[in-house]
Amino acid sequence: MTIQVVQETPGACVYRSRHFEFKCPVKLGTSTMKEVCRVFESTHELVSKLPWGVVPWPQDGRFFRAELFKTREAYLATDAPQWSAANYSIVDGIFRIPFEEVGVVSRGGSYHLGGAINNDTITHEVTHQMMHEYLRFMPMWMAEGTAEYTSHLPYTSGRYNVASALDGFKQMRRGFETDKRRGMFGQRETARKWVGVEDLWGYTTSMTARRDISNLAYDPPKAPSTGFEGRVTIPIQIDPGMSELPNRYFSSHALVFFFMHFDGGGSGLRLKKYFDALHEERKLWVTFGESVEAFNTAVKKYQADLEAFKKKPGVEVFGQGMIRYPANLTPPAPPKLPQGPGGIDPSKVCAKHLGILLDGRSQADLDREVRAAFAKAGSPL
């Protein structure tokens, strides 16, 4: 592995490896960055080689971007989740992590590698980064399950042992009871529970808000529109305490593991067909981003035109989108939401190809198969 020093200006240091560009507030040097970067490059290699057919490609076509922070406070100031050890933002495509999670410590005014590197967390978040172009088309439980799968593969000095994945899964489960590290939300790690296929299947667009998707069309508004709001109500069920979130992550991991190693007699054929469908789906949405940009531009124009309309003589504004105007005036028409290929609701495409994984089975049937497979493997759920 080769580390290139782009610049080492105090407060703005930049290092590059083959696929990543790292921004850092202090000088770390090539030897430290080589160790920090090892798991990043290894995860890139891992995702490239797994039978998902994913070819990681950075958004700018040059490098995947990562930022390191001296303190946890500086890291959290980027709006990273309070309970997170690292975070990949799908909005700007940047991986962010504090020094303490990559083993960098301060000694005599300089910074060196002196602590443990949180390989599990880095692998999890970098897997999201490698699969950025596919996240739109996957239910959230699948996105988190694939990241949990990679992060719990046996790993030593830049090498993942996929052949020992089951041993890694069992070790992970034992670790819930013996590991003294803090888990999600700061609590002690404890044995996690299988929530079942039928429950997990509903976490398509969020891991904290359940949303059962029965069709791919836009959901109609629940209340009559005022004509100016353009709102669409999405039926969701909020988990008030998020206490089940760790169980959902574990269950996502277990379900992806099942599709990888147990389903179809261990062939993983359904999962391969599923990813084949995602590759084809992704091609259909290439120009959708342009439609979204055009819609956002149209919304800004509509808002400006509407404000100008409200100031015309005879127009009365009552609040909450309600206005009254003379018959000889015509208010501006709100822009229409962009539709996906075939008129699909963009927020529902993540559920479009799940039938490939079921392959004629009901969710209850699949749940029974999952439980039986893990019981046979000596790790009952």
mmCIF file with all atom_site columns, C-alpha atoms in Angstrom, residues 134-215:
data_model
loop_
_atom_site.group_PDB
_atom_site.id
_atom_site.type_symbol
_atom_site.label_atom_id
_atom_site.label_alt_id
_atom_site.label_comp_id
_atom_site.label_asym_id
_atom_site.label_entity_id
_atom_site.label_seq_id
_atom_site.pdbx_PDB_ins_code
_atom_site.Cartn_x
_atom_site.Cartn_y
_atom_site.Cartn_z
_atom_site.occupancy
_atom_site.B_iso_or_equiv
_atom_site.pdbx_formal_charge
_atom_site.auth_seq_id
_atom_site.auth_comp_id
_atom_site.auth_asym_id
_atom_site.auth_atom_id
_atom_site.pdbx_PDB_model_num
ATOM 1  C CA . TYR A 1 134 ? -27.092 0.767   -4.804 1.00 0.00 ? 134 TYR A CA 1
ATOM 2  C CA . LEU A 1 135 ? -28.480 2.007   -1.483 1.00 0.00 ? 135 LEU A CA 1
ATOM 3  C CA . ARG A 1 136 ? -31.502 3.665   -3.134 1.00 0.00 ? 136 ARG A CA 1
ATOM 4  C CA . PHE A 1 137 ? -32.629 0.307   -4.521 1.00 0.00 ? 137 PHE A CA 1
ATOM 5  C CA . MET A 1 138 ? -32.212 -1.767  -1.343 1.00 0.00 ? 138 MET A CA 1
ATOM 6  C CA . PRO A 1 139 ? -34.477 -1.902  1.717  1.00 0.00 ? 139 PRO A CA 1
ATOM 7  C CA . MET A 1 140 ? -32.757 -0.428  4.743  1.00 0.00 ? 140 MET A CA 1
ATOM 8  C CA . TRP A 1 141 ? -32.528 -3.803  6.453  1.00 0.00 ? 141 TRP A CA 1
ATOM 9  C CA . MET A 1 142 ? -30.619 -5.132  3.426  1.00 0.00 ? 142 MET A CA 1
ATOM 10 C CA . ALA A 1 143 ? -28.247 -2.139  3.372  1.00 0.00 ? 143 ALA A CA 1
ATOM 11 C CA . GLU A 1 144 ? -27.514 -2.515  7.085  1.00 0.00 ? 144 GLU A CA 1
ATOM 12 C CA . GLY A 1 145 ? -27.416 -6.298  6.865  1.00 0.00 ? 145 GLY A CA 1
ATOM 13 C CA . THR A 1 146 ? -24.734 -6.315  4.162  1.00 0.00 ? 146 THR A CA 1
ATOM 14 C CA . ALA A 1 147 ? -22.642 -3.832  6.188  1.00 0.00 ? 147 ALA A CA 1
ATOM 15 C CA . GLU A 1 148 ? -23.067 -5.906  9.351  1.00 0.00 ? 148 GLU A CA 1
ATOM 16 C CA . TYR A 1 149 ? -22.121 -9.010  7.382  1.00 0.00 ? 149 TYR A CA 1
ATOM 17 C CA . THR A 1 150 ? -18.815 -7.576  6.143  1.00 0.00 ? 150 THR A CA 1
ATOM 18 C CA . SER A 1 151 ? -17.940 -5.985  9.493  1.00 0.00 ? 151 SER A CA 1
ATOM 19 C CA . HIS A 1 152 ? -18.217 -9.301  11.349 1.00 0.00 ? 152 HIS A CA 1
ATOM 20 C CA . LEU A 1 153 ? -16.155 -11.405 8.976  1.00 0.00 ? 153 LEU A CA 1
ATOM 21 C CA . PRO A 1 154 ? -12.932 -12.621 10.613 1.00 0.00 ? 154 PRO A CA 1
ATOM 22 C CA . TYR A 1 155 ? -10.309 -9.960  9.840  1.00 0.00 ? 155 TYR A CA 1
ATOM 23 C CA . THR A 1 156 ? -6.550  -9.907  10.417 1.00 0.00 ? 156 THR A CA 1
ATOM 24 C CA . SER A 1 157 ? -4.078  -7.324  9.103  1.00 0.00 ? 157 SER A CA 1
ATOM 25 C CA . GLY A 1 158 ? -5.967  -6.427  5.950  1.00 0.00 ? 158 GLY A CA 1
ATOM 26 C CA . ARG A 1 159 ? -7.306  -9.890  5.138  1.00 0.00 ? 159 ARG A CA 1
ATOM 27 C CA . TYR A 1 160 ? -10.932 -11.016 5.485  1.00 0.00 ? 160 TYR A CA 1
ATOM 28 C CA . ASN A 1 161 ? -11.624 -14.725 5.876  1.00 0.00 ? 161 ASN A CA 1
ATOM 29 C CA . VAL A 1 162 ? -14.985 -15.223 4.153  1.00 0.00 ? 162 VAL A CA 1
ATOM 30 C CA . ALA A 1 163 ? -14.631 -19.008 4.384  1.00 0.00 ? 163 ALA A CA 1
ATOM 31 C CA . SER A 1 164 ? -14.840 -18.682 8.181  1.00 0.00 ? 164 SER A CA 1
ATOM 32 C CA . ALA A 1 165 ? -17.908 -16.421 8.091  1.00 0.00 ? 165 ALA A CA 1
ATOM 33 C CA . LEU A 1 166 ? -19.957 -18.803 10.263 1.00 0.00 ? 166 LEU A CA 1
ATOM 34 C CA . ASP A 1 167 ? -17.236 -18.884 12.923 1.00 0.00 ? 167 ASP A CA 1
ATOM 35 C CA . GLY A 1 168 ? -17.222 -15.083 12.851 1.00 0.00 ? 168 GLY A CA 1
ATOM 36 C CA . PHE A 1 169 ? -21.000 -14.973 13.239 1.00 0.00 ? 169 PHE A CA 1
ATOM 37 C CA . LYS A 1 170 ? -20.882 -17.284 16.263 1.00 0.00 ? 170 LYS A CA 1
ATOM 38 C CA . GLN A 1 171 ? -18.018 -15.307 17.788 1.00 0.00 ? 171 GLN A CA 1
ATOM 39 C CA . MET A 1 172 ? -19.996 -12.107 17.321 1.00 0.00 ? 172 MET A CA 1
ATOM 40 C CA . ARG A 1 173 ? -22.953 -13.610 19.197 1.00 0.00 ? 173 ARG A CA 1
ATOM 41 C CA . ARG A 1 174 ? -20.730 -14.757 22.057 1.00 0.00 ? 174 ARG A CA 1
ATOM 42 C CA . GLY A 1 175 ? -19.236 -11.281 22.155 1.00 0.00 ? 175 GLY A CA 1
ATOM 43 C CA . PHE A 1 176 ? -22.604 -9.725  22.924 1.00 0.00 ? 176 PHE A CA 1
ATOM 44 C CA . GLU A 1 177 ? -22.475 -11.360 26.339 1.00 0.00 ? 177 GLU A CA 1
ATOM 45 C CA . THR A 1 178 ? -18.744 -11.182 27.143 1.00 0.00 ? 178 THR A CA 1
ATOM 46 C CA . ASP A 1 179 ? -17.594 -7.941  25.472 1.00 0.00 ? 179 ASP A CA 1
ATOM 47 C CA . LYS A 1 180 ? -17.503 -4.968  27.834 1.00 0.00 ? 180 LYS A CA 1
ATOM 48 C CA . ARG A 1 181 ? -17.644 -2.398  25.063 1.00 0.00 ? 181 ARG A CA 1
ATOM 49 C CA . ARG A 1 182 ? -20.562 -0.022  24.885 1.00 0.00 ? 182 ARG A CA 1
ATOM 50 C CA . GLY A 1 183 ? -23.039 -0.668  22.133 1.00 0.00 ? 183 GLY A CA 1
ATOM 51 C CA . MET A 1 184 ? -25.748 1.435   20.519 1.00 0.00 ? 184 MET A CA 1
ATOM 52 C CA . PHE A 1 185 ? -26.957 4.312   22.705 1.00 0.00 ? 185 PHE A CA 1
ATOM 53 C CA . GLY A 1 186 ? -24.162 3.641   25.209 1.00 0.00 ? 186 GLY A CA 1
ATOM 54 C CA . GLN A 1 187 ? -25.582 0.506   26.842 1.00 0.00 ? 187 GLN A CA 1
ATOM 55 C CA . ARG A 1 188 ? -23.685 -2.731  27.494 1.00 0.00 ? 188 ARG A CA 1
ATOM 56 C CA . GLU A 1 189 ? -23.807 -5.169  24.619 1.00 0.00 ? 189 GLU A CA 1
ATOM 57 C CA . THR A 1 190 ? -26.250 -7.968  25.425 1.00 0.00 ? 190 THR A CA 1
ATOM 58 C CA . ALA A 1 191 ? -27.528 -11.007 23.558 1.00 0.00 ? 191 ALA A CA 1
ATOM 59 C CA . ARG A 1 192 ? -29.623 -9.788  20.661 1.00 0.00 ? 192 ARG A CA 1
ATOM 60 C CA . LYS A 1 193 ? -32.899 -11.254 19.500 1.00 0.00 ? 193 LYS A CA 1
ATOM 61 C CA . TRP A 1 194 ? -34.168 -12.360 16.112 1.00 0.00 ? 194 TRP A CA 1
ATOM 62 C CA . VAL A 1 195 ? -37.188 -10.143 15.323 1.00 0.00 ? 195 VAL A CA 1
ATOM 63 C CA . GLY A 1 196 ? -38.455 -12.354 12.507 1.00 0.00 ? 196 GLY A CA 1
ATOM 64 C CA . VAL A 1 197 ? -38.735 -11.906 8.757  1.00 0.00 ? 197 VAL A CA 1
ATOM 65 C CA . GLU A 1 198 ? -42.258 -10.501 8.860  1.00 0.00 ? 198 GLU A CA 1
ATOM 66 C CA . ASP A 1 199 ? -41.311 -7.675  11.225 1.00 0.00 ? 199 ASP A CA 1
ATOM 67 C CA . LEU A 1 200 ? -37.947 -6.952  9.613  1.00 0.00 ? 200 LEU A CA 1
ATOM 68 C CA . TRP A 1 201 ? -39.466 -6.788  6.120  1.00 0.00 ? 201 TRP A CA 1
ATOM 69 C CA . GLY A 1 202 ? -41.297 -3.595  7.075  1.00 0.00 ? 202 GLY A CA 1
ATOM 70 C CA . TYR A 1 203 ? -38.106 -1.622  7.707  1.00 0.00 ? 203 TYR A CA 1
ATOM 71 C CA . THR A 1 204 ? -37.588 -0.726  4.086  1.00 0.00 ? 204 THR A CA 1
ATOM 72 C CA . THR A 1 205 ? -36.959 3.030   4.175  1.00 0.00 ? 205 THR A CA 1
ATOM 73 C CA . SER A 1 206 ? -35.751 3.418   7.773  1.00 0.00 ? 206 SER A CA 1
ATOM 74 C CA . MET A 1 207 ? -34.505 1.231   10.614 1.00 0.00 ? 207 MET A CA 1
ATOM 75 C CA . THR A 1 208 ? -36.537 3.264   13.120 1.00 0.00 ? 208 THR A CA 1
ATOM 76 C CA . ALA A 1 209 ? -39.808 3.818   11.224 1.00 0.00 ? 209 ALA A CA 1
ATOM 77 C CA . ARG A 1 210 ? -41.753 0.801   10.010 1.00 0.00 ? 210 ARG A CA 1
ATOM 78 C CA . ARG A 1 211 ? -43.332 1.169   6.579  1.00 0.00 ? 211 ARG A CA 1
ATOM 79 C CA . ASP A 1 212 ? -45.070 -1.756  4.941  1.00 0.00 ? 212 ASP A CA 1
ATOM 80 C CA . ILE A 1 213 ? -45.031 -1.332  1.160  1.00 0.00 ? 213 ILE A CA 1
ATOM 81 C CA . SER A 1 214 ? -47.767 -3.241  -0.656 1.00 0.00 ? 214 SER A CA 1
ATOM 82 C CA . ASN A 1 215 ? -47.537 -1.462  -4.023 1.00 0.00 ? 215 ASN A CA 1
#
